[in-house]
Amino acid sequence: MENNKKIIKTKQKLDWNLVFYFMRIFYDFPLVMQDKGFSERFDQLYKYVSSKVKPPYNGDILEEYVIVEQKATSDEEYEAWLECNKQ
């Protein structure tokens, strides 16, 4: 391992991450968040959505990114991809 770091990667659905980040925007609207009825309901939903994207371990998140899985349409296409992505 490089620099003796232990890196854990978890696979998450993009949908839940997008919803989580969109919901965080509501905190920039203090008038809305000061409404007790709204904020109580929002907090319940925010906690639920947060649980969908919370990593299973407590370490710092170093980086977040999206991985797209795609099926090659031909053997040649797949071999070209393999060649470009040699480590």
N, CA, C and O atoms as a printed pandas DataFrame, in Angstrom:
     atom_number atom_name residue_name chain_id  residue_number  x_coord  y_coord  z_coord
0              1         N          MET        A               1    0.834   -1.179    0.000
1              2        CA          MET        A               1    0.000    0.000    0.000
2              3         C          MET        A               1    0.879    1.242    0.000
3              4         O          MET        A               1    1.892    1.305    0.696
4              5         N          GLU        A               2    0.481    2.211   -0.778
5              6        CA          GLU        A               2    1.241    3.449   -0.907
6              7         C          GLU        A               2    1.159    4.262    0.385
7              8         O          GLU        A               2    0.071    4.449    0.929
8              9         N          ASN        A               3    2.280    4.739    0.871
9             10        CA          ASN        A               3    2.346    5.559    2.086
10            11         C          ASN        A               3    1.680    4.903    3.287
11            12         O          ASN        A               3    1.269    5.590    4.222
12            13         N          ASN        A               4    1.573    3.595    3.265
13            14        CA          ASN        A               4    0.995    2.852    4.387
14            15         C          ASN        A               4   -0.447    3.272    4.704
15            16         O          ASN        A               4   -0.888    3.125    5.844
16            17         N          LYS        A               5   -1.189    3.795    3.713
17            18        CA          LYS        A               5   -2.586    4.180    3.910
18            19         C          LYS        A               5   -3.487    3.001    3.611
19            20         O          LYS        A               5   -3.225    2.212    2.703
20            21         N          LYS        A               6   -4.528    2.894    4.372
21            22        CA          LYS        A               6   -5.534    1.861    4.124
22            23         C          LYS        A               6   -6.764    2.561    3.563
23            24         O          LYS        A               6   -7.413    3.340    4.260
24            25         N          ILE        A               7   -7.079    2.288    2.324
25            26        CA          ILE        A               7   -8.189    2.947    1.636
26            27         C          ILE        A               7   -9.343    1.960    1.496
27            28         O          ILE        A               7   -9.160    0.842    1.013
28            29         N          ILE        A               8  -10.530    2.380    1.922
29            30        CA          ILE        A               8  -11.745    1.581    1.795
30            31         C          ILE        A               8  -12.645    2.270    0.779
31            32         O          ILE        A               8  -12.886    3.473    0.879
32            33         N          LYS        A               9  -13.137    1.527   -0.189
33            34        CA          LYS        A               9  -14.044    2.085   -1.194
34            35         C          LYS        A               9  -15.398    1.406   -1.057
35            36         O          LYS        A               9  -15.476    0.185   -0.927
36            37         N          THR        A              10  -16.455    2.192   -1.085
37            38        CA          THR        A              10  -17.806    1.637   -1.020
38            39         C          THR        A              10  -18.573    2.058   -2.274
39            40         O          THR        A              10  -18.389    3.161   -2.789
40            41         N          LYS        A              11  -19.414    1.179   -2.743
41            42        CA          LYS        A              11  -20.229    1.452   -3.920
42            43         C          LYS        A              11  -21.585    1.970   -3.447
43            44         O          LYS        A              11  -22.248    1.340   -2.623
44            45         N          GLN        A              12  -21.990    3.123   -3.976
45            46        CA          GLN        A              12  -23.268    3.726   -3.619
46            47         C          GLN        A              12  -24.013    4.119   -4.884
47            48         O          GLN        A              12  -23.414    4.325   -5.940
48            49         N          LYS        A              13  -25.307    4.216   -4.761
49            50        CA          LYS        A              13  -26.122    4.649   -5.886
50            51         C          LYS        A              13  -26.013    6.176   -6.048
51            52         O          LYS        A              13  -26.096    6.918   -5.069
52            53         N          LEU        A              14  -25.829    6.625   -7.277
53            54        CA          LEU        A              14  -25.730    8.043   -7.576
54            55         C          LEU        A              14  -27.008    8.786   -7.179
55            56         O          LEU        A              14  -26.951    9.920   -6.705
56            57         N          ASP        A              15  -28.150    8.144   -7.376
57            58        CA          ASP        A              15  -29.441    8.779   -7.081
58            59         C          ASP        A              15  -29.492    9.317   -5.649
59            60         O          ASP        A              15  -29.855   10.472   -5.425
60            61         N          TRP        A              16  -29.124    8.465   -4.680
61            62        CA          TRP        A              16  -29.192    8.877   -3.279
62            63         C          TRP        A              16  -28.208   10.008   -2.989
63            64         O          TRP        A              16  -28.508   10.898   -2.193
64            65         N          ASN        A              17  -27.047    9.981   -3.622
65            66        CA          ASN        A              17  -26.077   11.051   -3.416
66            67         C          ASN        A              17  -26.597   12.371   -3.968
67            68         O          ASN        A              17  -26.431   13.414   -3.336
68            69         N          LEU        A              18  -27.217   12.336   -5.125
69            70        CA          LEU        A              18  -27.779   13.564   -5.689
70            71         C          LEU        A              18  -28.868   14.131   -4.794
71            72         O          LEU        A              18  -28.895   15.333   -4.530
72            73         N          VAL        A              19  -29.768   13.268   -4.325
73            74        CA          VAL        A              19  -30.840   13.723   -3.428
74            75         C          VAL        A              19  -30.236   14.325   -2.166
75            76         O          VAL        A              19  -30.689   15.373   -1.705
76            77         N          PHE        A              20  -29.223   13.680   -1.604
77            78        CA          PHE        A              20  -28.561   14.175   -0.398
78            79         C          PHE        A              20  -27.984   15.580   -0.624
79            80         O          PHE        A              20  -28.190   16.475    0.196
80            81         N          TYR        A              21  -27.270   15.771   -1.724
81            82        CA          TYR        A              21  -26.657   17.075   -1.973
82            83         C          TYR        A              21  -27.694   18.139   -2.311
83            84         O          TYR        A              21  -27.524   19.301   -1.944
84            85         N          PHE        A              22  -28.761   17.762   -3.002
85            86        CA          PHE        A              22  -29.840   18.722   -3.259
86            87         C          PHE        A              22  -30.515   19.134   -1.948
87            88         O          PHE        A              22  -30.847   20.304   -1.759
88            89         N          MET        A              23  -30.712   18.185   -1.059
89            90        CA          MET        A              23  -31.362   18.505    0.219
90            91         C          MET        A              23  -30.512   19.456    1.059
91            92         O          MET        A              23  -31.053   20.289    1.787
92            93         N          ARG        A              24  -29.211   19.340    0.966
93            94        CA          ARG        A              24  -28.333   20.228    1.735
94            95         C          ARG        A              24  -28.528   21.686    1.355
95            96         O          ARG        A              24  -28.258   22.581    2.156
96            97         N          ILE        A              25  -28.993   21.928    0.141
97            98        CA          ILE        A              25  -29.233   23.298   -0.323
98            99         C          ILE        A              25  -30.306   23.978    0.525
99           100         O          ILE        A              25  -30.265   25.195    0.709
100          101         N          PHE        A              26  -31.259   23.212    1.041
101          102        CA          PHE        A              26  -32.341   23.799    1.845
102          103         C          PHE        A              26  -31.803   24.537    3.065
103          104         O          PHE        A              26  -32.425   25.490    3.535
104          105         N          TYR        A              27  -30.659   24.108    3.578
105          106        CA          TYR        A              27  -30.085   24.777    4.742
106          107         C          TYR        A              27  -29.645   26.201    4.427
107          108         O          TYR        A              27  -29.383   26.980    5.344
108          109         N          ASP        A              28  -29.557   26.556    3.142
109          110        CA          ASP        A              28  -29.213   27.925    2.734
110          111         C          ASP        A              28  -30.439   28.844    2.702
111          112         O          ASP        A              28  -30.324   30.018    2.351
112          113         N          PHE        A              29  -31.602   28.315    3.065
113          114        CA          PHE        A              29  -32.838   29.105    3.095
114          115         C          PHE        A              29  -33.341   29.189    4.532
115          116         O          PHE        A              29  -34.222   28.425    4.925
116          117         N          PRO        A              30  -32.788   30.113    5.317
117          118        CA          PRO        A              30  -33.132   30.167    6.736
118          119         C          PRO        A              30  -34.623   30.396    7.001
119          120         O          PRO        A              30  -35.158   29.858    7.971
120          121         N          LEU        A              31  -35.294   31.167    6.175
121          122        CA          LEU        A              31  -36.724   31.420    6.385
122          123         C          LEU        A              31  -37.507   30.107    6.328
123          124         O          LEU        A              31  -38.408   29.878    7.134
124          125         N          VAL        A              32  -37.159   29.263    5.381
125          126        CA          VAL        A              32  -37.833   27.969    5.236
126          127         C          VAL        A              32  -37.477   27.049    6.399
127          128         O          VAL        A              32  -38.348   26.394    6.972
128          129         N          MET        A              33  -36.196   27.003    6.743
129          130        CA          MET        A              33  -35.740   26.089    7.790
130          131         C          MET        A              33  -36.206   26.533    9.183
131          132         O          MET        A              33  -36.240   25.719   10.106
132          133         N          GLN        A              34  -36.561   27.804    9.344
133          134        CA          GLN        A              34  -37.066   28.284   10.641
134          135         C          GLN        A              34  -38.521   27.897   10.868
135          136         O          GLN        A              34  -39.023   28.002   11.987
136          137         N          ASP        A              35  -39.202   27.451    9.818
137          138        CA          ASP        A              35  -40.574   26.987    9.962
138          139         C          ASP        A              35  -40.532   25.642   10.679
139          140         O          ASP        A              35  -40.003   24.662   10.155
140          141         N          LYS        A              36  -41.098   25.609   11.885
141          142        CA          LYS        A              36  -40.997   24.420   12.736
142          143         C          LYS        A              36  -41.589   23.169   12.076
143          144         O          LYS        A              36  -40.977   22.101   12.115
144          145         N          GLY        A              37  -42.758   23.293   11.480
145          146        CA          GLY        A              37  -43.398   22.142   10.834
146          147         C          GLY        A              37  -42.565   21.606    9.691
147          148         O          GLY        A              37  -42.378   20.398    9.547
148          149         N          PHE        A              38  -42.065   22.531    8.875
149          150        CA          PHE        A              38  -41.238   22.102    7.749
150          151         C          PHE        A              38  -39.938   21.473    8.237
151          152         O          PHE        A              38  -39.568   20.385    7.793
152          153         N          SER        A              39  -39.243   22.152    9.147
153          154        CA          SER        A              39  -37.922   21.677    9.572
154          155         C          SER        A              39  -37.998   20.306   10.261
155          156         O          SER        A              39  -37.093   19.487   10.105
156          157         N          GLU        A              40  -39.071   20.055   11.019
157          158        CA          GLU        A              40  -39.221   18.741   11.660
158          159         C          GLU        A              40  -39.383   17.634   10.617
159          160         O          GLU        A              40  -38.763   16.575   10.721
160          161         N          ARG        A              41  -40.216   17.887    9.620
161          162        CA          ARG        A              41  -40.422   16.895    8.558
162          163         C          ARG        A              41  -39.162   16.741    7.711
163          164         O          ARG        A              41  -38.765   15.633    7.351
164          165         N          PHE        A              42  -38.546   17.876    7.406
165          166        CA          PHE        A              42  -37.336   17.858    6.593
166          167         C          PHE        A              42  -36.222   17.083    7.303
167          168         O          PHE        A              42  -35.540   16.267    6.683
168          169         N          ASP        A              43  -36.040   17.333    8.588
169          170        CA          ASP        A              43  -34.991   16.649    9.346
170          171         C          ASP        A              43  -35.171   15.134    9.313
171          172         O          ASP        A              43  -34.195   14.395    9.185
172          173         N          GLN        A              44  -36.415   14.670    9.427
173          174        CA          GLN        A              44  -36.673   13.225    9.364
174          175         C          GLN        A              44  -36.248   12.667    8.001
175          176         O          GLN        A              44  -35.581   11.635    7.927
176          177         N          LEU        A              45  -36.637   13.351    6.937
177          178        CA          LEU        A              45  -36.295   12.892    5.595
178          179         C          LEU        A              45  -34.788   12.999    5.353
179          180         O          LEU        A              45  -34.190   12.111    4.745
180          181         N          TYR        A              46  -34.178   14.084    5.828
181          182        CA          TYR        A              46  -32.739   14.281    5.660
182          183         C          TYR        A              46  -31.950   13.173    6.367
183          184         O          TYR        A              46  -30.963   12.674    5.826
184          185         N          LYS        A              47  -32.375   12.793    7.557
185          186        CA          LYS        A              47  -31.708   11.704    8.281
186          187         C          LYS        A              47  -31.835   10.392    7.514
187          188         O          LYS        A              47  -30.885    9.611    7.452
188          189         N          TYR        A              48  -32.998   10.150    6.934
189          190        CA          TYR        A              48  -33.207    8.926    6.154
190          191         C          TYR        A              48  -32.290    8.907    4.931
191          192         O          TYR        A              48  -31.610    7.914    4.670
192          193         N          VAL        A              49  -32.277   10.013    4.185
193          194        CA          VAL        A              49  -31.442   10.088    2.990
194          195         C          VAL        A              49  -29.959    9.996    3.379
195          196         O          VAL        A              49  -29.182    9.335    2.690
196          197         N          SER        A              50  -29.571   10.644    4.460
197          198        CA          SER        A              50  -28.184   10.591    4.930
198          199         C          SER        A              50  -27.764    9.153    5.231
199          200         O          SER        A              50  -26.628    8.761    4.968
200          201         N          SER        A              51  -28.689    8.377    5.783
201          202        CA          SER        A              51  -28.367    6.982    6.105
202          203         C          SER        A              51  -28.101    6.164    4.842
203          204         O          SER        A              51  -27.403    5.152    4.897
204          205         N          LYS        A              52  -28.645    6.592    3.718
205          206        CA          LYS        A              52  -28.442    5.885    2.453
206          207         C          LYS        A              52  -27.047    6.127    1.874
207          208         O          LYS        A              52  -26.547    5.301    1.110
208          209         N          VAL        A              53  -26.415    7.248    2.229
209          210        CA          VAL        A              53  -25.114    7.587    1.651
210          211         C          VAL        A              53  -23.982    7.564    2.675
211          212         O          VAL        A              53  -22.822    7.772    2.319
212          213         N          LYS        A              54  -24.309    7.313    3.941
213          214        CA          LYS        A              54  -23.274    7.291    4.975
214          215         C          LYS        A              54  -22.390    6.067    4.786
215          216         O          LYS        A              54  -22.877    4.937    4.757
216          217         N          PRO        A              55  -21.076    6.301    4.658
217          218        CA          PRO        A              55  -20.173    5.152    4.540
218          219         C          PRO        A              55  -20.218    4.296    5.809
219          220         O          PRO        A              55  -20.516    4.807    6.888
220          221         N          PRO        A              56  -19.929    3.014    5.688
221          222        CA          PRO        A              56  -20.046    2.117    6.834
222          223         C          PRO        A              56  -18.953    2.293    7.888
223          224         O          PRO        A              56  -19.052    1.728    8.977
224          225         N          TYR        A              57  -17.910    3.072    7.576
225          226        CA          TYR        A              57  -16.805    3.240    8.516
226          227         C          TYR        A              57  -16.657    4.718    8.871
227          228         O          TYR        A              57  -17.222    5.576    8.192
228          229         N          ASN        A              58  -15.910    5.021    9.918
229          230        CA          ASN        A              58  -15.839    6.384   10.448
230          231         C          ASN        A              58  -14.680    7.229    9.931
231          232         O          ASN        A              58  -14.583    8.400   10.297
232          233         N          GLY        A              59  -13.810    6.692    9.107
233          234        CA          GLY        A              59  -12.661    7.453    8.609
234          235         C          GLY        A              59  -13.087    8.630    7.740
235          236         O          GLY        A              59  -14.213    8.687    7.245
236          237         N          ASP        A              60  -12.159    9.564    7.568
237          238        CA          ASP        A              60  -12.416   10.724    6.714
238          239         C          ASP        A              60  -12.660   10.284    5.281
239          240         O          ASP        A              60  -12.035    9.337    4.806
240          241         N          ILE        A              61  -13.573   10.972    4.586
241          242        CA          ILE        A              61  -13.800   10.726    3.164
242          243         C          ILE        A              61  -12.726   11.495    2.415
243          244         O          ILE        A              61  -12.639   12.718    2.533
244          245         N          LEU        A              62  -11.914   10.795    1.652
245          246        CA          LEU        A              62  -10.801   11.413    0.941
246          247         C          LEU        A              62  -11.204   11.960   -0.421
247          248         O          LEU        A              62  -10.692   12.987   -0.867
248          249         N          GLU        A              63  -12.129   11.258   -1.077
249          250        CA          GLU        A              63  -12.534   11.649   -2.411
250          251         C          GLU        A              63  -13.861   10.988   -2.739
251          252         O          GLU        A              63  -14.134    9.868   -2.306
252          253         N          GLU        A              64  -14.687   11.691   -3.511
253          254        CA          GLU        A              64  -15.938   11.126   -3.998
254          255         C          GLU        A              64  -15.941   11.262   -5.514
255          256         O          GLU        A              64  -15.524   12.287   -6.052
256          257         N          TYR        A              65  -16.407   10.238   -6.193
257          258        CA          TYR        A              65  -16.448   10.269   -7.641
258          259         C          TYR        A              65  -17.517    9.325   -8.143
259          260         O          TYR        A              65  -18.092    8.555   -7.374
260          261         N          VAL        A              66  -17.780    9.388   -9.431
261          262        CA          VAL        A              66  -18.791    8.549  -10.058
262          263         C          VAL        A              66  -18.092    7.550  -10.968
263          264         O          VAL        A              66  -17.164    7.903  -11.695
264          265         N          ILE        A              67  -18.537    6.319  -10.925
265          266        CA          ILE        A              67  -18.045    5.289  -11.837
266          267         C          ILE        A              67  -19.214    4.874  -12.715
267          268         O          ILE        A              67  -20.297    4.566  -12.217
268          269         N          VAL        A              68  -18.992    4.867  -14.012
269          270        CA          VAL        A              68  -20.019    4.454  -14.963
270          271         C          VAL        A              68  -19.634    3.089  -15.508
271          272         O          VAL        A              68  -18.549    2.923  -16.065
272          273         N          GLU        A              69  -20.525    2.105  -15.348
273          274        CA          GLU        A              69  -20.305    0.776  -15.924
274          275         C          GLU        A              69  -21.055    0.707  -17.243
275          276         O          GLU        A              69  -22.221    1.089  -17.334
276          277         N          GLN        A              70  -20.370    0.218  -18.255
277          278        CA          GLN        A              70  -20.957    0.170  -19.591
278          279         C          GLN        A              70  -20.594   -1.150  -20.242
279          280         O          GLN        A              70  -19.493   -1.661  -20.037
280          281         N          LYS        A              71  -21.496   -1.700  -21.014
281          282        CA          LYS        A              71  -21.230   -2.938  -21.736
282          283         C          LYS        A              71  -20.606   -2.597  -23.091
283          284         O          LYS        A              71  -21.135   -1.774  -23.837
284          285         N          ALA        A              72  -19.473   -3.239  -23.401
285          286        CA          ALA        A              72  -18.843   -3.042  -24.710
286          287         C          ALA        A              72  -19.741   -3.617  -25.794
287          288         O          ALA        A              72  -20.383   -4.648  -25.594
288          289         N          THR        A              73  -19.785   -2.960  -26.923
289          290        CA          THR        A              73  -20.646   -3.436  -28.010
290          291         C          THR        A              73  -19.946   -4.428  -28.927
291          292         O          THR        A              73  -20.576   -5.051  -29.782
292          293         N          SER        A              74  -18.599   -4.574  -28.736
293          294        CA          SER        A              74  -17.866   -5.553  -29.546
294          295         C          SER        A              74  -16.605   -5.983  -28.811
295          296         O          SER        A              74  -16.156   -5.312  -27.881
296          297         N          ASP        A              75  -16.046   -7.095  -29.233
297          298        CA          ASP        A              75  -14.787   -7.556  -28.645
298          299         C          ASP        A              75  -13.666   -6.560  -28.918
299          300         O          ASP        A              75  -12.814   -6.330  -28.060
300          301         N          GLU        A              76  -13.664   -5.967  -30.117
301          302        CA          GLU        A              76  -12.628   -4.991  -30.476
302          303         C          GLU        A              76  -12.700   -3.766  -29.557
303          304         O          GLU        A              76  -11.678   -3.256  -29.096
304          305         N          GLU        A              77  -13.913   -3.312  -29.305
305          306        CA          GLU        A              77  -14.112   -2.160  -28.424
306          307         C          GLU        A              77  -13.590   -2.477  -27.018
307          308         O          GLU        A              77  -12.927   -1.650  -26.391
308          309         N          TYR        A              78  -13.894   -3.667  -26.540
309          310        CA          TYR        A              78  -13.448   -4.071  -25.212
310          311         C          TYR        A              78  -11.927   -4.196  -25.155
311          312         O          TYR        A              78  -11.308   -3.753  -24.187
312          313         N          GLU        A              79  -11.325   -4.787  -26.168
313          314        CA          GLU        A              79   -9.866   -4.921  -26.204
314          315         C          GLU        A              79   -9.200   -3.547  -26.257
315          316         O          GLU        A              79   -8.165   -3.343  -25.624
316          317         N          ALA        A              80   -9.773   -2.609  -26.997
317          318        CA          ALA        A              80   -9.226   -1.237  -27.065
318          319         C          ALA        A              80   -9.305   -0.578  -25.685
319          320         O          ALA        A              80   -8.373    0.110  -25.269
320          321         N          TRP        A              81  -10.411   -0.790  -24.983
321          322        CA          TRP        A              81  -10.548   -0.236  -23.631
322          323         C          TRP        A              81   -9.502   -0.830  -22.702
323          324         O          TRP        A              81   -8.869   -0.103  -21.936
324          325         N          LEU        A              82   -9.311   -2.161  -22.763
325          326        CA          LEU        A              82   -8.312   -2.810  -21.933
326          327         C          LEU        A              82   -6.923   -2.236  -22.184
327          328         O          LEU        A              82   -6.162   -1.991  -21.249
328          329         N          GLU        A              83   -6.605   -2.026  -23.456
329          330        CA          GLU        A              83   -5.289   -1.489  -23.823
330          331         C          GLU        A              83   -5.090   -0.076  -23.261
331          332         O          GLU        A              83   -4.009    0.254  -22.774
332          333         N          CYS        A              84   -6.125    0.744  -23.331
333          334        CA          CYS        A              84   -6.032    2.134  -22.822
334          335         C          CYS        A              84   -5.966    2.191  -21.302
335          336         O          CYS        A              84   -5.490    3.180  -20.745
336          337         N          ASN        A              85   -6.429    1.159  -20.629
337          338        CA          ASN        A              85   -6.519    1.204  -19.169
338          339         C          ASN        A              85   -5.583    0.235  -18.477
339          340         O          ASN        A              85   -5.857   -0.210  -17.363
340          341         N          LYS        A              86   -4.492   -0.092  -19.124
341          342        CA          LYS        A              86   -3.489   -0.943  -18.474
342          343         C          LYS        A              86   -2.866   -0.177  -17.320
343          344         O          LYS        A              86   -2.646    1.031  -17.402
344          345         N          GLN        A              87   -2.584   -0.905  -16.237
345          346        CA          GLN        A              87   -1.971   -0.246  -15.077
346          347         C          GLN        A              87   -0.514   -0.428  -15.043
347          348         O          GLN        A              87    0.148    0.065  -14.130
